[in-house]
Coordinates of C-alpha atoms in Angstrom, one line a residue:
M1 CA 172.7 107.3 22.7
I2 CA 175.2 108.6 20.1
V3 CA 173.2 110.0 17.2
L4 CA 176.0 111.7 15.3
G5 CA 179.7 111.0 15.0
C6 CA 182.6 112.3 12.9
N7 CA 185.7 110.2 12.5
N8 CA 189.0 111.8 11.2
I9 CA 187.2 114.1 8.8
S10 CA 189.6 116.1 6.6
L11 CA 189.0 118.5 3.7
S12 CA 191.3 120.8 1.7
F13 CA 190.6 123.2 -1.1
G14 CA 193.6 123.1 -3.3
V15 CA 196.7 123.6 -1.1
T16 CA 194.6 125.1 1.7
T17 CA 193.7 122.7 4.5
I18 CA 190.3 123.6 6.0
L19 CA 189.6 120.7 8.4
K20 CA 192.1 118.1 9.6
D21 CA 191.3 114.8 11.5
I22 CA 188.0 116.1 12.9
S23 CA 186.6 113.6 15.3
F24 CA 183.7 113.9 17.9
S25 CA 180.5 112.2 18.8
I26 CA 177.2 113.7 20.0
N27 CA 174.3 112.2 22.0
D28 CA 170.7 112.4 21.0
T29 CA 169.8 115.2 23.5
D30 CA 173.0 117.2 23.3
K31 CA 172.8 120.9 22.3
V32 CA 176.2 121.8 20.9
G33 CA 177.5 125.3 20.1
V34 CA 180.0 125.4 17.3
V35 CA 182.5 128.2 17.7
G36 CA 185.7 129.5 15.9
V37 CA 186.9 132.5 14.1
N38 CA 185.5 133.5 10.6
G39 CA 187.0 131.1 8.1
A40 CA 187.8 128.4 10.7
G41 CA 185.6 125.8 8.8
K42 CA 182.4 125.8 10.9
S43 CA 180.0 126.1 7.9
T44 CA 182.2 123.7 5.9
L45 CA 181.8 121.1 8.7
F46 CA 178.0 121.5 8.6
K47 CA 178.0 121.1 4.8
I48 CA 180.0 117.8 5.2
I49 CA 177.6 116.5 7.8
A50 CA 174.6 117.5 5.6
G51 CA 176.2 115.7 2.6
E52 CA 176.7 118.8 0.5
Y53 CA 180.5 118.4 0.6
I54 CA 182.4 115.1 0.3
P55 CA 185.4 115.0 2.7
D56 CA 188.9 114.0 1.4
S57 CA 189.0 111.4 4.2
G58 CA 187.1 110.2 7.2
E59 CA 183.6 109.0 7.9
I60 CA 180.2 110.5 9.1
Y61 CA 178.0 108.3 11.3
T62 CA 174.3 109.0 12.0
A63 CA 172.0 106.8 14.0
K64 CA 169.7 104.5 12.1
N65 CA 166.4 106.1 10.9
S66 CA 167.5 109.5 12.3
K67 CA 166.3 112.5 10.3
L68 CA 168.7 115.4 9.7
G69 CA 167.6 119.0 9.1
Y70 CA 170.0 121.8 8.0
L71 CA 169.6 125.5 7.8
A72 CA 172.5 127.2 5.9
Q73 CA 173.4 130.9 6.3
N74 CA 171.1 133.2 4.4
S75 CA 169.2 130.2 3.0
G76 CA 165.8 131.1 1.5
L77 CA 162.8 129.6 -0.2
D78 CA 161.6 130.0 -3.8
S79 CA 157.9 129.2 -3.9
S80 CA 154.6 130.4 -5.3
N81 CA 153.0 129.5 -1.9
T82 CA 151.9 132.1 0.7
I83 CA 153.8 132.2 4.0
L84 CA 151.2 130.1 5.8
E85 CA 150.9 127.6 2.9
E86 CA 154.6 127.1 2.9
V87 CA 154.9 126.1 6.6
L88 CA 151.7 124.1 6.5
A89 CA 153.2 122.1 3.6
V90 CA 155.4 120.5 6.4
F91 CA 152.2 118.8 7.6
S92 CA 151.1 117.2 4.3
H93 CA 150.4 114.0 6.1
F94 CA 147.7 115.8 8.1
T95 CA 146.1 117.3 5.1
E96 CA 146.0 113.9 3.4
M97 CA 144.4 112.5 6.5
E98 CA 141.9 115.3 6.6
S99 CA 141.0 114.6 2.9
R100 CA 140.5 110.9 3.7
I101 CA 138.4 111.7 6.8
K102 CA 136.1 113.9 4.6
D103 CA 135.8 111.1 2.0
L104 CA 134.8 108.7 4.8
E105 CA 132.2 111.1 6.2
K106 CA 130.7 111.5 2.8
S107 CA 130.6 107.7 2.3
M108 CA 129.0 107.2 5.7
S109 CA 126.2 109.6 4.8
T110 CA 125.4 107.7 1.6
E111 CA 126.2 104.1 2.3
K112 CA 123.1 101.8 2.6
D113 CA 124.8 98.4 3.2
E114 CA 125.1 97.9 7.0
N115 CA 128.2 95.7 6.8
Q116 CA 130.0 98.2 4.5
L117 CA 128.9 101.0 6.7
N118 CA 130.4 99.3 9.8
S119 CA 133.7 98.8 7.9
I120 CA 133.7 102.5 6.9
M121 CA 132.9 103.6 10.5
K122 CA 135.8 101.5 11.9
E123 CA 138.3 103.1 9.5
Y124 CA 136.9 106.5 10.3
S125 CA 137.2 105.9 14.1
R126 CA 140.8 104.6 13.7
L127 CA 141.8 107.5 11.4
T128 CA 140.3 110.2 13.6
D129 CA 142.0 108.7 16.7
E130 CA 145.3 108.7 14.9
Y131 CA 144.8 112.2 13.7
A132 CA 144.2 113.4 17.2
R133 CA 147.1 111.4 18.7
L134 CA 149.6 112.8 16.2
G135 CA 148.5 116.4 16.9
G136 CA 146.2 117.0 13.9
F137 CA 144.0 119.4 15.9
E138 CA 147.0 121.6 16.9
Y139 CA 149.3 121.7 13.8
Q140 CA 147.8 124.9 12.3
S141 CA 148.1 126.8 15.6
R142 CA 151.6 125.4 16.1
A143 CA 152.6 126.6 12.6
K144 CA 151.1 130.1 13.3
G145 CA 152.8 130.2 16.7
V146 CA 156.3 129.5 15.2
L147 CA 155.7 132.2 12.5
K148 CA 154.7 134.8 15.1
G149 CA 157.6 133.8 17.3
L150 CA 160.0 134.4 14.4
G151 CA 158.6 137.9 13.7
F152 CA 155.9 137.4 11.2
E153 CA 152.6 139.3 11.8
E154 CA 149.3 137.6 11.1
D155 CA 148.5 140.0 8.3
Q156 CA 151.7 138.8 6.5
F157 CA 150.6 135.2 6.4
S158 CA 148.9 135.7 3.0
L159 CA 152.0 137.3 1.4
N160 CA 153.6 135.4 -1.5
V161 CA 157.0 133.8 -0.7
M162 CA 158.5 135.1 -3.9
N163 CA 157.8 138.7 -2.8
L164 CA 159.7 138.4 0.6
S165 CA 163.1 140.0 1.3
G166 CA 166.1 137.8 1.8
G167 CA 165.9 138.0 5.5
Q168 CA 162.2 137.1 5.6
K169 CA 162.9 134.1 3.4
T170 CA 165.6 132.9 5.8
R171 CA 163.2 133.3 8.7
L172 CA 160.6 131.3 6.9
A173 CA 163.1 128.6 6.1
L174 CA 163.9 128.4 9.8
A175 CA 160.2 128.2 10.7
R176 CA 159.7 125.3 8.3
L177 CA 162.7 123.5 9.6
L178 CA 161.7 123.9 13.3
L179 CA 158.3 122.5 12.5
T180 CA 159.8 119.3 10.9
E181 CA 161.5 118.5 14.2
P182 CA 164.5 116.6 12.8
D183 CA 166.4 114.2 15.1
I184 CA 169.6 116.1 14.2
L185 CA 169.1 119.9 13.8
L186 CA 172.0 121.9 12.2
L187 CA 171.5 125.7 12.4
D188 CA 174.1 128.0 10.9
E189 CA 173.8 131.5 12.3
P190 CA 170.0 131.2 12.9
T191 CA 169.8 134.5 14.8
N192 CA 170.7 136.5 11.7
H193 CA 167.7 138.6 10.6
L194 CA 166.0 138.2 14.0
D195 CA 165.3 141.0 16.4
I196 CA 165.8 140.5 20.1
K197 CA 162.2 139.4 20.8
A198 CA 162.5 136.7 18.1
V199 CA 165.9 135.6 19.3
E200 CA 164.5 135.2 22.8
W201 CA 161.6 133.2 21.4
L202 CA 164.0 131.0 19.5
E203 CA 166.1 130.5 22.7
E204 CA 163.0 129.2 24.5
F205 CA 162.0 126.9 21.6
L206 CA 165.5 125.4 21.4
S207 CA 165.9 125.1 25.2
N208 CA 162.8 122.9 25.1
Y209 CA 163.8 120.9 22.0
K210 CA 164.2 117.3 23.0
K211 CA 166.5 116.2 20.2
C212 CA 170.1 116.8 19.0
L213 CA 171.0 120.3 18.1
M214 CA 174.2 121.8 16.6
V215 CA 174.3 125.5 16.2
I216 CA 176.9 127.9 14.8
S217 CA 176.5 131.3 16.3
H218 CA 178.5 134.4 17.3
D219 CA 175.8 135.4 19.7
R220 CA 177.4 134.6 23.1
Y221 CA 174.2 135.3 25.1
F222 CA 172.3 132.9 22.8
L223 CA 174.9 130.2 23.2
D224 CA 175.0 130.5 27.0
K225 CA 171.2 130.1 27.1
I226 CA 170.7 127.0 25.0
T227 CA 173.9 124.8 24.7
N228 CA 175.3 122.2 27.1
K229 CA 178.4 121.4 25.0
T230 CA 180.8 123.5 22.8
L231 CA 182.7 122.3 19.8
E232 CA 185.6 124.6 19.0
I233 CA 187.3 124.6 15.6
E234 CA 190.7 126.1 15.7
N235 CA 193.8 125.7 13.5
C236 CA 191.9 123.2 11.3
E237 CA 191.3 120.9 14.3
C238 CA 188.5 120.5 16.8
K239 CA 187.9 119.9 20.5
L240 CA 184.6 119.2 22.3
Y241 CA 184.0 120.8 25.7
N242 CA 181.3 120.2 28.2
G243 CA 179.3 123.3 29.1
N244 CA 178.0 126.4 27.4
Y245 CA 180.1 129.2 25.9
S246 CA 181.2 130.8 29.1
R247 CA 182.2 127.5 30.7
Y248 CA 184.1 126.6 27.5
L249 CA 186.0 129.8 27.7
N250 CA 187.1 129.1 31.3
Q251 CA 187.9 125.5 30.6
K252 CA 189.9 126.4 27.5
A253 CA 192.1 128.8 29.5
V254 CA 192.6 126.1 32.2
D255 CA 193.5 123.4 29.6
R256 CA 196.0 125.7 27.9
E257 CA 197.6 126.5 31.2
I258 CA 197.8 122.8 32.1
Q259 CA 199.2 121.9 28.7
Q260 CA 201.8 124.6 28.9
R261 CA 202.9 123.5 32.4
H262 CA 203.1 119.9 31.4
Y263 CA 205.1 120.8 28.3
E264 CA 207.5 122.9 30.4
Q265 CA 207.8 120.1 33.0
Q266 CA 208.5 117.5 30.3
Q267 CA 211.1 119.8 28.6
K268 CA 212.7 120.3 31.9
E269 CA 212.8 116.5 32.5
I270 CA 214.2 115.9 29.0
A271 CA 216.9 118.6 29.6
R272 CA 217.8 116.9 32.9
M273 CA 218.0 113.5 31.2
E274 CA 220.1 114.9 28.3
A275 CA 222.5 116.5 30.9
F276 CA 222.7 113.1 32.6
I277 CA 223.5 111.4 29.3
E278 CA 226.2 113.9 28.5
Q279 CA 227.7 113.5 31.9
Q280 CA 227.8 109.7 31.6
R281 CA 229.3 109.9 28.1
R282 CA 232.1 112.2 29.5
W283 CA 232.9 109.6 32.1
N284 CA 233.0 107.0 29.3
R285 CA 233.0 103.8 31.5
E286 CA 231.1 100.8 30.4
R287 CA 228.4 101.2 33.0
N288 CA 228.2 105.0 32.2
I289 CA 227.7 104.2 28.5
I290 CA 224.9 101.7 29.4
A291 CA 223.2 104.2 31.6
A292 CA 223.4 106.9 28.9
E293 CA 222.0 104.6 26.3
S294 CA 219.2 103.6 28.7
R295 CA 218.2 107.2 29.3
L296 CA 218.4 108.0 25.5
K297 CA 216.0 105.2 24.8
A298 CA 213.7 106.5 27.6
I299 CA 213.7 109.9 25.9
E300 CA 212.9 108.3 22.5
R301 CA 210.0 106.3 24.0
M302 CA 208.6 109.3 25.8
E303 CA 205.3 110.5 24.4
K304 CA 206.1 114.1 23.6
I305 CA 203.8 116.9 24.8
E306 CA 203.4 119.8 22.4
A307 CA 203.2 123.4 23.6
P308 CA 199.8 124.9 23.2
K309 CA 199.3 126.2 19.6
N310 CA 199.1 129.9 19.0
L311 CA 195.7 131.3 19.3
P312 CA 194.1 132.9 16.2
E313 CA 195.4 136.4 15.7
K314 CA 193.0 139.1 16.8
I315 CA 192.3 142.5 15.3
R316 CA 193.5 145.5 17.4
I317 CA 191.4 148.6 17.7
K318 CA 191.8 151.8 19.7
F319 CA 189.2 154.6 19.3
K320 CA 190.3 158.0 20.4
S321 CA 188.6 161.4 19.9
G322 CA 190.7 164.1 18.4
F323 CA 189.2 166.7 20.8
A324 CA 186.6 166.8 23.6
S325 CA 183.0 167.7 22.9
G326 CA 180.9 169.8 25.2
N327 CA 178.8 168.2 27.9
D328 CA 175.7 168.3 25.8
V329 CA 176.2 166.1 22.7
L330 CA 172.8 165.6 21.0
F331 CA 169.3 167.2 21.3
V332 CA 166.4 165.2 19.7
E333 CA 163.0 166.8 19.7
G334 CA 159.8 165.2 18.3
L335 CA 161.5 163.2 15.5
G336 CA 159.2 161.1 13.4
K337 CA 159.4 159.2 10.1
S338 CA 156.9 157.3 8.0
Y339 CA 156.6 156.0 4.5
P340 CA 153.3 155.7 2.6
G341 CA 151.2 153.2 4.5
K342 CA 154.1 152.4 6.8
P343 CA 154.6 154.6 10.0
L344 CA 157.9 153.9 11.7
F345 CA 158.1 156.2 14.7
K346 CA 156.9 159.6 15.9
N347 CA 157.5 162.1 18.6
V348 CA 160.9 160.6 19.6
K349 CA 162.6 162.9 22.1
F350 CA 165.8 162.4 24.0
N351 CA 169.1 164.2 24.8
I352 CA 172.6 162.6 25.1
R353 CA 175.3 163.8 27.4
K354 CA 179.1 163.5 27.0
K355 CA 180.5 159.9 27.6
E356 CA 177.1 158.3 27.7
R357 CA 176.8 154.9 26.0
V358 CA 173.3 154.8 24.6
F359 CA 171.8 151.8 22.8
I360 CA 168.7 152.0 20.6
L361 CA 166.5 148.8 20.8
G362 CA 163.3 147.8 19.1
P363 CA 161.8 145.2 16.8
N364 CA 162.8 144.8 13.2
G365 CA 161.1 147.4 11.0
C366 CA 160.6 150.0 13.8
G367 CA 163.0 152.4 12.2
K368 CA 166.2 152.1 14.3
S369 CA 168.6 152.3 11.3
T370 CA 166.4 155.1 9.8
L371 CA 166.7 157.1 13.0
L372 CA 170.5 156.9 12.8
K373 CA 170.5 157.9 9.1
I374 CA 168.4 161.0 10.0
L375 CA 170.9 161.9 12.7
T376 CA 173.8 161.5 10.3
G377 CA 172.2 163.4 7.4
K378 CA 171.6 160.4 5.2
I379 CA 167.9 161.0 5.2
D380 CA 166.5 164.6 5.2
D381 CA 162.8 164.0 5.0
Y382 CA 161.4 163.7 8.5
E383 CA 159.3 165.3 11.2
G384 CA 160.8 167.1 14.2
S385 CA 164.3 168.3 14.7
F386 CA 167.7 167.5 16.2
R387 CA 171.0 169.3 16.7
Y388 CA 174.5 168.5 18.0
G389 CA 176.1 170.2 20.9
H390 CA 179.2 172.3 21.0
N391 CA 182.4 170.8 19.5
V392 CA 180.7 167.5 18.5
N393 CA 182.4 165.6 15.7
P394 CA 180.2 162.6 14.8
G395 CA 181.5 159.5 13.1
Y396 CA 179.1 156.9 11.5
Y397 CA 179.3 153.2 11.1
D398 CA 176.8 151.9 8.5
Q399 CA 175.8 148.2 8.7
E400 CA 175.2 148.2 5.0
Q401 CA 178.7 149.5 4.2
E402 CA 177.3 152.0 1.7
G403 CA 180.1 154.4 2.5
L404 CA 182.7 152.1 0.9
N405 CA 183.8 152.6 -2.7
P406 CA 183.7 149.1 -4.3
N407 CA 186.2 150.2 -7.0
N408 CA 188.9 151.1 -4.5
T409 CA 191.6 148.7 -3.3
V410 CA 191.7 148.1 0.5
I411 CA 194.7 150.4 1.0
D412 CA 193.2 153.2 -1.2
E413 CA 189.8 153.0 0.6
V414 CA 191.5 153.3 4.1
W415 CA 193.9 156.0 2.8
S416 CA 191.0 158.1 1.7
A417 CA 190.0 158.5 5.4
D418 CA 193.2 160.3 6.3
E419 CA 195.4 161.3 3.3
K420 CA 198.0 162.8 5.6
L421 CA 199.2 159.4 6.7
T422 CA 202.2 157.7 4.9
Q423 CA 201.9 154.4 3.1
T424 CA 203.8 152.7 6.0
E425 CA 201.4 154.2 8.6
I426 CA 198.4 153.0 6.5
R427 CA 199.9 149.5 6.1
N428 CA 200.6 149.4 9.9
V429 CA 196.9 150.3 10.6
L430 CA 195.7 147.7 8.1
A431 CA 197.9 145.0 9.8
M432 CA 196.2 145.8 13.1
F433 CA 193.0 144.7 11.4
L434 CA 194.6 141.6 9.8
F435 CA 195.1 143.0 6.3
K436 CA 198.6 142.1 5.4
G437 CA 200.8 141.6 2.2
E438 CA 198.7 141.3 -1.0
D439 CA 195.5 141.5 1.0
V440 CA 195.8 145.3 1.0
L441 CA 195.6 145.3 -2.9
K442 CA 192.3 143.5 -3.0
P443 CA 189.3 145.4 -4.5
V444 CA 186.7 146.3 -1.9
S445 CA 184.1 144.7 -4.1
T446 CA 185.6 141.2 -3.6
L447 CA 185.7 141.4 0.2
S448 CA 183.5 139.3 2.5
G449 CA 181.0 141.0 4.9
G450 CA 183.5 140.6 7.8
E451 CA 186.4 142.2 5.8
K452 CA 184.2 145.1 4.8
S453 CA 183.2 145.6 8.5
R454 CA 186.9 145.8 9.4
I455 CA 187.5 148.4 6.7
S456 CA 184.6 150.5 8.1
L457 CA 186.0 150.2 11.6
I458 CA 189.4 151.3 10.5
K459 CA 188.0 154.4 8.8
L460 CA 185.9 155.2 11.9
M461 CA 189.0 154.8 14.1
L462 CA 191.0 157.2 11.8
S463 CA 188.2 159.8 11.9
E464 CA 189.0 160.5 15.6
A465 CA 185.3 161.4 16.1
N466 CA 184.2 162.2 19.6
F467 CA 180.6 160.9 19.0
L468 CA 180.4 157.4 17.5
I469 CA 177.1 156.5 15.9
M470 CA 177.1 152.8 15.0
D471 CA 174.5 150.6 13.3
E472 CA 174.9 146.9 14.1
P473 CA 178.7 147.0 14.4
T474 CA 179.0 143.4 15.5
N475 CA 177.3 142.0 12.3
H476 CA 179.8 139.9 10.3
L477 CA 182.3 139.9 13.2
D478 CA 183.3 136.6 14.8
I479 CA 183.4 136.3 18.6
N480 CA 187.1 137.3 18.9
S481 CA 186.6 140.5 17.0
R482 CA 183.4 141.3 19.0
E483 CA 185.3 141.0 22.2
V484 CA 188.1 143.3 20.9
L485 CA 185.5 145.8 19.7
E486 CA 183.8 145.7 23.2
S487 CA 187.1 146.5 24.9
A488 CA 187.9 149.3 22.5
L489 CA 184.5 151.0 23.0
A490 CA 184.7 150.5 26.7
D491 CA 188.0 152.4 26.8
Y492 CA 186.8 155.1 24.3
D493 CA 186.9 158.6 25.7
G494 CA 183.9 159.9 23.7
T495 CA 180.2 159.3 23.4
L496 CA 178.3 156.3 21.9
L497 CA 174.9 155.9 20.2
I498 CA 174.5 152.3 18.9
V499 CA 171.9 150.1 17.3
S500 CA 172.5 146.5 18.1
H501 CA 170.7 143.1 18.6
D502 CA 173.8 141.6 20.4
R503 CA 172.6 141.4 24.0
Y504 CA 176.0 140.3 25.3
F505 CA 177.6 143.4 23.6
I506 CA 174.8 145.7 24.9
D507 CA 175.2 144.3 28.4
K508 CA 178.9 145.0 28.4
L509 CA 178.7 148.6 27.3
A510 CA 175.3 150.2 27.8
T511 CA 174.8 152.9 30.4
R512 CA 171.4 153.8 28.9
I513 CA 168.8 152.1 26.7
I514 CA 166.2 153.7 24.5
E515 CA 163.6 151.3 23.1
L516 CA 161.9 152.7 20.1
G517 CA 158.1 152.4 19.6
E518 CA 155.7 153.6 17.0
T519 CA 154.2 156.4 19.1
S520 CA 156.6 156.6 22.1
C521 CA 159.9 155.3 23.5
I522 CA 161.2 153.9 26.8
D523 CA 164.3 155.7 28.1
F524 CA 166.1 153.5 30.7
K525 CA 169.3 154.0 32.6
G526 CA 171.3 150.8 32.8
N527 CA 172.5 147.8 30.8
Y528 CA 170.5 145.1 29.0
T529 CA 170.1 142.7 32.0
E530 CA 168.7 145.5 34.1
F531 CA 166.5 146.7 31.3
H532 CA 165.2 143.1 30.7
E533 CA 164.3 142.8 34.4
Y534 CA 162.6 146.2 34.3
K535 CA 160.5 145.2 31.3
S536 CA 159.6 141.9 33.0
K537 CA 158.3 143.8 36.0
L538 CA 156.3 146.1 33.8
N539 CA 154.6 143.1 32.3
S540 CA 154.2 141.2 35.6
G541 CA 150.9 142.9 36.7
S542 CA 150.0 145.0 39.7
D543 CA 152.2 147.1 42.0
N544 CA 151.5 144.6 44.8
Q545 CA 152.7 141.7 42.7
S546 CA 155.8 143.7 41.8
K547 CA 156.5 144.4 45.6
N548 CA 156.1 140.7 46.3
V549 CA 158.4 139.8 43.5
K550 CA 161.0 142.3 45.0
M551 CA 160.6 140.9 48.5
T552 CA 160.9 137.3 47.3
A553 CA 163.8 138.2 45.1
S554 CA 165.5 140.0 48.0
K555 CA 165.1 137.1 50.4
M556 CA 166.3 134.6 47.8
E557 CA 169.3 136.8 47.0
H558 CA 170.2 137.0 50.8
I559 CA 170.1 133.2 51.1
A560 CA 172.0 132.8 47.9
T561 CA 174.7 135.3 49.1
K562 CA 175.2 133.4 52.4
E563 CA 175.5 130.1 50.6
E564 CA 177.9 131.5 48.1
K565 CA 180.1 132.9 50.9
A566 CA 180.2 129.5 52.6
R567 CA 181.1 127.8 49.3
K568 CA 183.9 130.3 48.7
R569 CA 185.3 129.8 52.2
K570 CA 185.4 126.1 51.7
L571 CA 187.0 126.3 48.3
E572 CA 189.6 128.8 49.6
K573 CA 190.5 126.4 52.4
Q574 CA 190.9 123.5 49.9
L575 CA 193.0 125.7 47.6
V576 CA 195.4 126.6 50.4
E577 CA 195.7 122.9 51.4
T578 CA 196.2 121.8 47.7
E579 CA 198.8 124.5 47.0
K580 CA 200.8 123.5 50.1
E581 CA 200.7 119.9 49.0
I582 CA 201.8 120.9 45.5
T583 CA 204.7 122.9 47.0
D584 CA 205.8 120.0 49.2
T585 CA 205.6 117.5 46.3
E586 CA 207.6 119.8 44.0
A587 CA 210.2 120.2 46.7
R588 CA 210.5 116.4 47.1
I589 CA 210.8 115.9 43.3
K590 CA 213.6 118.5 43.2
E591 CA 215.3 116.8 46.1
I592 CA 215.1 113.4 44.3
E593 CA 216.3 114.9 41.0
N594 CA 219.4 116.3 42.8
Q595 CA 220.1 113.0 44.5
M596 CA 219.9 111.2 41.1
T597 CA 222.7 113.3 39.7
N598 CA 224.9 112.4 42.7
E599 CA 227.8 110.2 41.6
E600 CA 227.4 107.8 44.6
V601 CA 223.7 107.3 43.8
V602 CA 224.3 106.9 40.1
S603 CA 226.6 104.0 40.8
D604 CA 224.1 102.4 43.2
H605 CA 221.6 100.7 40.9
V606 CA 219.2 99.6 43.7
K607 CA 219.1 103.1 45.1
L608 CA 218.7 104.6 41.7
V609 CA 215.7 102.4 40.9
E610 CA 214.0 103.3 44.2
L611 CA 214.4 107.0 43.6
H612 CA 213.2 106.6 40.0
N613 CA 210.0 104.7 41.2
E614 CA 209.4 107.3 43.8
L615 CA 209.9 110.1 41.2
N616 CA 207.3 108.5 38.9
E617 CA 204.8 108.3 41.7
L618 CA 205.4 111.9 42.8
N619 CA 205.0 113.1 39.2
L620 CA 201.7 111.3 38.9
K621 CA 200.6 112.7 42.2
L622 CA 201.7 116.2 41.1
E623 CA 199.7 115.9 37.9
Q624 CA 196.6 114.9 39.9
L625 CA 197.2 117.8 42.3
Y626 CA 197.5 120.3 39.4
E627 CA 194.2 119.0 38.0
L628 CA 192.5 119.3 41.4
W629 CA 194.0 122.9 41.7
D630 CA 192.7 123.8 38.3
N631 CA 189.2 122.5 39.1
L632 CA 189.1 124.4 42.4
M633 CA 190.3 127.6 40.6
S634 CA 187.6 127.2 38.0
E635 CA 185.0 126.5 40.6
N636 CA 186.2 129.5 42.7
S637 CA 185.9 131.9 39.6
R638 CA 182.2 131.0 39.1

């Protein structure tokens, strides 16, 4: 059943069009990922659906009696309640029932009239049954479970909401919203302020959510886990795809290829018809003029296929070290840090070798960013020691952008990183990061989080450091920019030490993972998927259980491999047959097109009609074959 629909929604701010003719519909159990570059209009669309913005044109449809819940980016709560009181307020109907039940219990203990007592007891029985049926005995444990899942410890439940940080308030707002269980749930960047453990809990919660979900996120791992549809907003327009983020990417590439091929095919057909028209006009006989006018009308009636629109421009990054470091890059010995009443970590020990790509993981508040600040000299009060190896030139990316001067213009801020460069060279570098024209004269203080991130990346690139130390470098970056950054770091010839919550990013790059704990750390060689499997086995129980898991997994993998090979062979055979049929069909089309330009055929109306009908059938067949080929290619690439 359709629970949400948008029909030709358009919105402009001044002369700038944000959304144009946005139309889609979503069913009551759909989980839709909303994707697009920063500034594409994703959050604006949510605000329109939630009623915060009024569109210039178009209509929003929601199913009758459906309840909508919306979490905006960085939305918080201002309340005098404690954390637990704030989420329990969602269940006010239960507290009202509890109060009424207590009143009835009191009345039963004092009522002397038997008829009146029977009446009270009936109401008491009905109310307690309803309380149990609706989940009255579980709601407090549910509320506490959601709070714990989103990273709140039990000793924090009594904290006043007014004293929480911005990130904590956003997490609390998310907890409240999840507990209300709206029929249409809109979440704008819900994984902001969550560590990996909390994100994985949220994935599990949303995977089991039985109602409609729309979520804006740049977390590709998260989108792949929970969504079954993807709504892309690009060039002010939208398109709804079946499948999660990875399937959407594949389908988008296939669709663009099909559209390009159909566009080229139609242009070729139009050019052929125009040549025919020109030829007929040159002959200038009555029947030639009639034939030319007929073809001209056919061109005018033709539904024109547009070429695929240009993809959004991507930033371009290339990190390169100015000189090579020694093989030993960093030695860390017994590092520890604590604040009064708040220990972060102690006895952290590890060494990093040249060209390793090391990621630091751990829950929020465990001191990951603090560790990087110690290693980069931003904090000098700590236990233990560290030292860099020979010829190491570290460069630091700070997620808080504290190294940027808010009073500088964009061009001056970047120029300060390498004053030897000319203005033209600086402008060329800025253009690589999408700062063009008047944008380079903007004050740093007016930039968005994403723009500041790009400035910091430029300065890091110009430093030519051979050891990059990066704290949450994907924060504020859209998916396109994250993918470019991944590629640039994968090609980098130096060494990496990175703090990140982006599991997709970690999986692509990590050769080693260090998980930070309060008294020790896990040092693991491998990427995130391998580390996650390792942690699962650690938590699975005894050695015998682990061996059984390995044996079962090995057997299942063998069976799956055999089935996959059989599937691939069958697909490859179908591909060969389909490609041959496409080649034969295209050859026949070309043969007919050549015949239709022959003067004898042109003058034979019956023959011309026969060829024209056959050509239409072949073009339809060719289109179906192309679609079959695309589906087979997509299936073969899985």
